[in-house]
Amino acid sequence: MTTAIEVSKLVKSFGRTRALDGLDLTVRTGEVHGFLGPNGAGKSTTIRVLLGLLRAEGGTARLLGGDPWRDAAALHHRLAYVPGDVMLWPNLSGGEVIDLLGRLRGGIDPKRRTALLERFDLDPTKKGRSYSKGNRQKVALVAALASDVELLILDEPTSGLDPLMEAVFRDCISEERRDGRTVLLSSHILAEVEALCDRVSIVRNGRTVETGTLAELRHLTRTSVSAELAGPPTGLADVPGVHGLDIQGDRVRLEVDTTHLSDALVVLTRAGIRSLVSQPPTLEELFLRHYERDADDARPAGTPAERGSATGTQPPAAADSPTGTRSSAATR
Amino acid sequence: MSALAGTGTLTRLALRRDRILIPVWVAGLTLVMVASASSVDSLYPTLESRRQLAAGLANDSSVLAIYGPANALDTTGGMTMWKPGGLVFVLIGLMSLLIVVRHSRAEEESGRLELVGSGVVGRHAPLTAALLTAAIADVAVAALVALGMIGVGAPAAGSIAAGLSFAACGLVFAAIAAIAAQVTEGARAANGLAGTVLGLSYLLRAGGDSAGSGGASWLSWLSPIGWCQQVRSYAGERFWVLAFPVAFALLVVGAGYLLAARRDLGAGLVAAGSGPASAAARLRSPMALAWRLQRGALLGWAVGFAVVGVVVGSIGNGIKGLIGDNATVSDVLTRLGGRGGVIDAYLSTVLGMLGLVAAVYAVQAVLRLRSEETGLRAEPLLATRVGRIGWAVSHVAFAVLGSAGLLAVAGLLAGVTYGAEAGDLGGQLPRVLGAALVQVPAVWVLAGIAVAVFGLIPRLSVGGAWTVLGLSILIGEFGPLLRLNHWAVDVSPFAHVPRVLGATPEVQPLIWLLAIAALAGVLGLVGLRRRDIG
């Protein structure tokens, strides 16, 4: 099997609120898939549908080859889940919760359990009510990571963890990937997503607005260019995909859709480049653009993004262009 | 007084959160009193009929144990204060302790108090606000009962004394809850602790009041409920007795504040110990988890039922000695079928009440499902191979088997105590045990309804299940007094429990009750399978 999770056109409403409005999500077996979106975008709702806790009203969801609602108990043998809000039974110790949850999944590996407790620096003898938020999170993480399962579903698993533990978490997920486990990781921590995820899906208002590798997503956005020219440029405003053009004498600042970067550079070169700084969008910019409410209306670059998701995320041809977007170039 | 800063705001917040709960309690308690008072007049219109009734009841130590000292039973006010008043004292205590724990320890446990406490809120403001909220509810009951009783024609002085004694009783248990909320880390445990004190007060009073003049009647004076009943509303009010509960409440509240000042937010005086680093081998199923979560409560309830069983059994024997040569008593006696008949009627009544209490246990055991769900603890569990039905059954099993077990414990101990003292253990034990166990199907109906509401309309599970239970208690205990229609009385499953003692028990109603319980339970489970979790 090559897809662990296959969700298409998922719809779910709570009263008058439409939480999921035709959401798509594909997670390939063996990949770490980032699941991103602003608060209330529908990430946790999707996860709950995948866990068979909520019943979808429309669309289809397949999980590990089964129906998450009908085959819930059988599928749950093969997955482990870490909720965003971990609540423990006040009178059970952390160690008891780890063992219980592990046994109720596919079983628990005692060696891994011991190792993880040590790595996460977690005292398993404390009672549930005396753990801090971060430590409750660690209990759920250790229980999930020590369980003998093929799929990990993690809903903001590092909220409340200190930076040290966050690093431990990243190491653990990297190891999981090496071992061939599939991970669905909902997160707001962009550095974490960048370090761990093979592919990401960005959702907003219950729909998927973007999906692909981070490199692909970067291609779908704008590069900002600032240049010092030998003379005033002509025809820059006519280049397709150029936005926010700001010409101050022989200094030019502009943003250009990455697909049209070379067109813009041709015009600039004609004017004679003295210095050039081209900056690919940072992850923050990438996400902020998608998170903003009216991003689509304000910035036309949102259009190819949506086309990308609708047609199965084919990156535009320019993605292969050697201009690349990973590096910024400065010449004089 | 910076320690009390923010008390007003917190009190308003508590009243806003309880804008349905408190009015329901207050209206319920008031209505029971006023409606009973107005029906006494029509039930016993002549003075002679009242005198007869009063003479019969006042000499029956078993009913004295249940309702408290009988004073001025030939007046409307006296009769109402005794029955249902004797039970209203317990209920107002329960209301007050639940309110205080709900707004102090429960808020603290949930972490919400931390958020509130970071504002301009003094150290003692949360506890004070909780106590004030309970006091407001108590005073509301007092005022409405006093006005209502005057409204149905009872003397003003007695009505005011009645209202004040109810309020005093409520304040005592609000104060006790204020201490309980400092001692434990969990709201459940705090409720249990304060509830235990309430139960002990009732038992002390029951022991003292049933002992008669020659016995240990001083026991009643050790009980806060006893003090409040010793005010003797409508029978030459002794307002000075109110000083006992009021002074006691003030002392206890003071102790509560002292304890509160000595601990950290979130901590209890009883520190939480550490637990095992790994789980025992048997903790590997939803049933094992439910056992871990519910065993403490079940044990506490079992101890309570055991104590009550012993008390019930020994009072049953006391009845024989107390009944004298009084002609009226003999009349009543004969009508009830002789001495054995009186004891049987007493045992049936008490065990019927225990059935209602067992239903309280069953309903709260079922509602554990809902609190696990809303507390987000069900979600990770249901994301394992635990199915919804398996999870639900693990807790419902406690409602079903636990409630039957509790009634068995009480019936067994009552039977042994009564039978041993009567010198007829072999004959009495099966009868008394049977009279206890015959309640089980009715208890299961209420548990089944709770499961049905939880599965079909989860939002209403807590309110709905308790309302159905409350109505059953109201109908069962006060239905005849309130002169409800026959069909209204029949709504309560307990109205269909056949008599076992002194009668040939009918089996058919039991089968019906079992069928209804099973149907409701299955409906609930089917609903749970089809609905969203969370």
Short mmCIF file of N, CA and C in Angstrom, two decimals, chain A residues 12-14 48 51-55 69 72-73 76-77 79 81 83 85 87-96 99-101 103-105 113 117 124-127 129-130, chain B residues 109 185-186 272-286 289 292-293 368 372 375-388 529-533:
data_model
loop_
_atom_site.label_atom_id
_atom_site.label_comp_id
_atom_site.label_asym_id
_atom_site.label_seq_id
_atom_site.Cartn_x
_atom_site.Cartn_y
_atom_site.Cartn_z
N LYS A 12 -17.94 18.28 7.31
CA LYS A 12 -18.46 18.05 8.67
C LYS A 12 -18.91 19.38 9.24
N SER A 13 -20.15 19.42 9.75
CA SER A 13 -20.67 20.64 10.36
C SER A 13 -20.99 20.39 11.81
N PHE A 14 -20.84 21.45 12.61
CA PHE A 14 -21.34 21.43 13.99
C PHE A 14 -22.39 22.52 14.07
N ARG A 48 -10.06 13.87 14.17
CA ARG A 48 -11.09 13.12 14.90
C ARG A 48 -11.93 12.28 13.94
N LEU A 51 -9.97 9.26 13.28
CA LEU A 51 -9.94 8.34 14.42
C LEU A 51 -11.30 7.70 14.65
N GLY A 52 -12.29 8.05 13.82
CA GLY A 52 -13.60 7.46 14.00
C GLY A 52 -14.36 8.03 15.18
N LEU A 53 -13.91 9.19 15.69
CA LEU A 53 -14.63 9.80 16.82
C LEU A 53 -15.77 10.66 16.31
N LEU A 54 -15.59 11.24 15.12
CA LEU A 54 -16.64 12.04 14.51
C LEU A 54 -17.05 11.35 13.22
N ARG A 55 -18.30 11.55 12.87
CA ARG A 55 -18.81 10.94 11.65
C ARG A 55 -18.92 12.02 10.58
N TRP A 69 -14.54 5.05 10.29
CA TRP A 69 -15.72 4.98 11.16
C TRP A 69 -16.10 3.53 11.42
N ALA A 72 -13.14 1.19 13.06
CA ALA A 72 -12.34 1.95 14.02
C ALA A 72 -11.46 1.06 14.89
N ALA A 73 -12.09 0.11 15.60
CA ALA A 73 -11.33 -0.64 16.59
C ALA A 73 -10.19 -1.43 15.94
N HIS A 76 -7.38 0.89 14.94
CA HIS A 76 -6.69 1.50 16.08
C HIS A 76 -5.59 0.61 16.66
N HIS A 77 -5.63 -0.68 16.30
CA HIS A 77 -4.52 -1.57 16.64
C HIS A 77 -3.21 -1.04 16.08
N LEU A 79 -2.39 2.16 15.02
CA LEU A 79 -2.00 3.57 15.10
C LEU A 79 -1.92 4.02 16.55
N TYR A 81 -2.15 7.81 18.85
CA TYR A 81 -2.65 9.18 18.73
C TYR A 81 -2.19 10.00 19.93
N PRO A 83 -3.27 13.56 21.46
CA PRO A 83 -4.17 14.70 21.31
C PRO A 83 -3.45 16.02 21.64
N ASP A 85 -4.71 18.41 23.51
CA ASP A 85 -4.96 18.66 24.93
C ASP A 85 -4.92 17.33 25.63
N MET A 87 -5.33 15.03 28.57
CA MET A 87 -5.92 15.00 29.91
C MET A 87 -5.70 13.60 30.47
N LEU A 88 -5.15 13.54 31.66
CA LEU A 88 -4.86 12.23 32.26
C LEU A 88 -5.84 11.97 33.40
N TRP A 89 -6.01 10.70 33.72
CA TRP A 89 -6.84 10.36 34.86
C TRP A 89 -6.10 10.78 36.12
N PRO A 90 -6.76 11.59 36.98
CA PRO A 90 -6.03 12.20 38.09
C PRO A 90 -5.38 11.18 39.03
N ASN A 91 -5.98 10.00 39.16
CA ASN A 91 -5.44 9.08 40.16
C ASN A 91 -4.60 7.95 39.56
N LEU A 92 -4.28 8.05 38.27
CA LEU A 92 -3.37 7.06 37.68
C LEU A 92 -2.00 7.71 37.49
N SER A 93 -0.95 6.95 37.72
CA SER A 93 0.38 7.50 37.51
C SER A 93 0.67 7.54 36.02
N GLY A 94 1.66 8.39 35.65
CA GLY A 94 2.02 8.51 34.25
C GLY A 94 2.44 7.17 33.66
N GLY A 95 3.21 6.39 34.43
CA GLY A 95 3.65 5.08 33.96
C GLY A 95 2.48 4.16 33.68
N GLU A 96 1.48 4.23 34.53
CA GLU A 96 0.30 3.38 34.32
C GLU A 96 -0.43 3.75 33.05
N ASP A 99 1.51 2.47 30.01
CA ASP A 99 1.34 1.02 29.82
C ASP A 99 -0.06 0.69 29.32
N LEU A 100 -1.05 1.33 29.95
CA LEU A 100 -2.44 1.04 29.58
C LEU A 100 -2.68 1.37 28.11
N LEU A 101 -2.31 2.59 27.70
CA LEU A 101 -2.56 2.99 26.31
C LEU A 101 -1.78 2.10 25.35
N ARG A 103 -0.84 -1.03 25.79
CA ARG A 103 -1.46 -2.36 25.72
C ARG A 103 -2.75 -2.32 24.93
N LEU A 104 -3.45 -1.19 24.98
CA LEU A 104 -4.71 -1.09 24.24
C LEU A 104 -4.47 -0.77 22.77
N ARG A 105 -3.21 -0.54 22.38
CA ARG A 105 -2.89 -0.40 20.96
C ARG A 105 -2.29 -1.72 20.53
N ARG A 113 10.21 2.02 25.80
CA ARG A 113 9.55 2.76 26.87
C ARG A 113 10.58 3.33 27.83
N LEU A 117 11.42 7.31 28.29
CA LEU A 117 11.25 7.98 29.58
C LEU A 117 12.51 8.75 29.93
N PRO A 124 7.72 8.73 35.78
CA PRO A 124 6.46 8.01 35.55
C PRO A 124 5.68 7.72 36.82
N THR A 125 6.22 8.08 37.99
CA THR A 125 5.52 7.71 39.22
C THR A 125 4.56 8.80 39.68
N LYS A 126 4.58 9.97 39.04
CA LYS A 126 3.68 11.02 39.50
C LYS A 126 2.25 10.70 39.09
N LYS A 127 1.30 11.20 39.87
CA LYS A 127 -0.11 11.00 39.54
C LYS A 127 -0.54 12.01 38.48
N ARG A 129 -2.85 14.11 38.11
CA ARG A 129 -3.24 15.49 38.39
C ARG A 129 -2.05 16.36 38.73
N SER A 130 -0.89 15.75 39.06
CA SER A 130 0.22 16.61 39.46
C SER A 130 1.19 16.91 38.32
N GLU B 109 -9.56 22.48 40.63
CA GLU B 109 -9.09 21.26 39.96
C GLU B 109 -9.08 21.44 38.45
N GLU B 185 -7.59 16.96 46.92
CA GLU B 185 -7.22 17.62 45.67
C GLU B 185 -8.32 17.52 44.63
N GLY B 186 -9.19 16.52 44.79
CA GLY B 186 -10.22 16.31 43.78
C GLY B 186 -11.58 16.74 44.30
N ALA B 272 -0.97 14.41 47.39
CA ALA B 272 -1.10 13.26 46.51
C ALA B 272 0.19 12.47 46.54
N GLY B 273 0.11 11.19 46.82
CA GLY B 273 1.30 10.37 46.84
C GLY B 273 1.74 10.06 45.43
N SER B 274 2.88 9.40 45.29
CA SER B 274 3.28 9.01 43.95
C SER B 274 2.72 7.61 43.67
N GLY B 275 2.70 7.25 42.41
CA GLY B 275 2.12 5.98 42.03
C GLY B 275 3.19 5.06 41.47
N PRO B 276 2.80 3.88 41.03
CA PRO B 276 3.76 2.94 40.47
C PRO B 276 4.31 3.45 39.14
N ALA B 277 5.58 3.09 38.85
CA ALA B 277 6.20 3.55 37.61
C ALA B 277 5.64 2.80 36.41
N SER B 278 5.14 1.61 36.64
CA SER B 278 4.52 0.90 35.52
C SER B 278 3.24 0.24 36.01
N ALA B 279 2.36 -0.05 35.06
CA ALA B 279 1.03 -0.53 35.42
C ALA B 279 1.06 -2.01 35.79
N ALA B 280 0.17 -2.40 36.68
CA ALA B 280 0.02 -3.81 36.99
C ALA B 280 -0.42 -4.55 35.73
N ALA B 281 -0.10 -5.83 35.68
CA ALA B 281 -0.35 -6.61 34.46
C ALA B 281 -1.82 -6.63 34.09
N ARG B 282 -2.69 -6.50 35.09
CA ARG B 282 -4.12 -6.65 34.77
C ARG B 282 -4.72 -5.34 34.23
N LEU B 283 -3.99 -4.25 34.31
CA LEU B 283 -4.53 -2.98 33.79
C LEU B 283 -4.34 -2.96 32.28
N ARG B 284 -5.18 -3.71 31.58
CA ARG B 284 -5.01 -3.81 30.14
C ARG B 284 -6.35 -3.85 29.40
N SER B 285 -7.42 -3.41 30.04
CA SER B 285 -8.72 -3.42 29.39
C SER B 285 -9.53 -2.24 29.90
N PRO B 286 -10.54 -1.84 29.14
CA PRO B 286 -11.37 -0.74 29.64
C PRO B 286 -12.03 -1.09 30.97
N LEU B 289 -9.64 -0.38 33.71
CA LEU B 289 -9.52 1.06 33.93
C LEU B 289 -10.73 1.57 34.70
N ARG B 292 -10.37 0.87 38.25
CA ARG B 292 -9.47 1.81 38.92
C ARG B 292 -10.17 3.13 39.20
N LEU B 293 -11.00 3.59 38.26
CA LEU B 293 -11.62 4.90 38.39
C LEU B 293 -12.79 4.88 39.36
N ARG B 368 -20.38 8.98 34.79
CA ARG B 368 -18.93 9.00 34.69
C ARG B 368 -18.50 8.96 33.23
N GLU B 372 -15.98 11.59 31.55
CA GLU B 372 -14.78 11.14 30.85
C GLU B 372 -14.76 11.73 29.45
N GLY B 375 -14.27 15.55 29.71
CA GLY B 375 -12.94 15.80 30.27
C GLY B 375 -11.83 15.41 29.31
N LEU B 376 -12.18 15.04 28.09
CA LEU B 376 -11.23 14.70 27.02
C LEU B 376 -10.41 13.46 27.35
N ARG B 377 -10.85 12.66 28.30
CA ARG B 377 -10.12 11.44 28.61
C ARG B 377 -10.63 10.24 27.83
N ALA B 378 -11.86 10.37 27.31
CA ALA B 378 -12.40 9.26 26.51
C ALA B 378 -11.72 9.19 25.16
N GLU B 379 -11.35 10.37 24.63
CA GLU B 379 -10.83 10.45 23.27
C GLU B 379 -9.58 9.58 23.05
N PRO B 380 -8.51 9.76 23.87
CA PRO B 380 -7.34 8.91 23.64
C PRO B 380 -7.65 7.43 23.82
N LEU B 381 -8.59 7.13 24.70
CA LEU B 381 -8.94 5.74 24.95
C LEU B 381 -9.65 5.15 23.73
N LEU B 382 -10.57 5.93 23.15
CA LEU B 382 -11.31 5.45 21.99
C LEU B 382 -10.47 5.48 20.72
N ALA B 383 -9.27 6.09 20.80
CA ALA B 383 -8.36 6.05 19.66
C ALA B 383 -7.49 4.79 19.74
N THR B 384 -7.72 3.95 20.74
CA THR B 384 -7.06 2.64 20.81
C THR B 384 -8.07 1.60 20.34
N ARG B 385 -7.73 0.33 20.51
CA ARG B 385 -8.65 -0.68 19.99
C ARG B 385 -9.91 -0.83 20.85
N VAL B 386 -10.03 0.01 21.89
CA VAL B 386 -11.24 -0.02 22.70
C VAL B 386 -12.40 0.53 21.88
N GLY B 387 -13.46 -0.27 21.75
CA GLY B 387 -14.63 0.19 21.02
C GLY B 387 -15.53 1.00 21.94
N ARG B 388 -16.45 1.72 21.33
CA ARG B 388 -17.34 2.56 22.14
C ARG B 388 -18.19 1.74 23.09
N ARG B 529 -23.13 4.54 19.53
CA ARG B 529 -22.37 4.03 18.38
C ARG B 529 -22.50 4.95 17.18
N ARG B 530 -23.62 5.65 17.10
CA ARG B 530 -23.88 6.43 15.90
C ARG B 530 -23.48 7.89 16.02
N ARG B 531 -23.20 8.34 17.24
CA ARG B 531 -23.03 9.79 17.39
C ARG B 531 -21.55 10.19 17.43
N ASP B 532 -21.33 11.51 17.40
CA ASP B 532 -19.97 12.04 17.53
C ASP B 532 -19.52 11.97 18.98
N ILE B 533 -18.21 11.81 19.17
CA ILE B 533 -17.65 11.85 20.52
C ILE B 533 -17.08 13.23 20.75
#
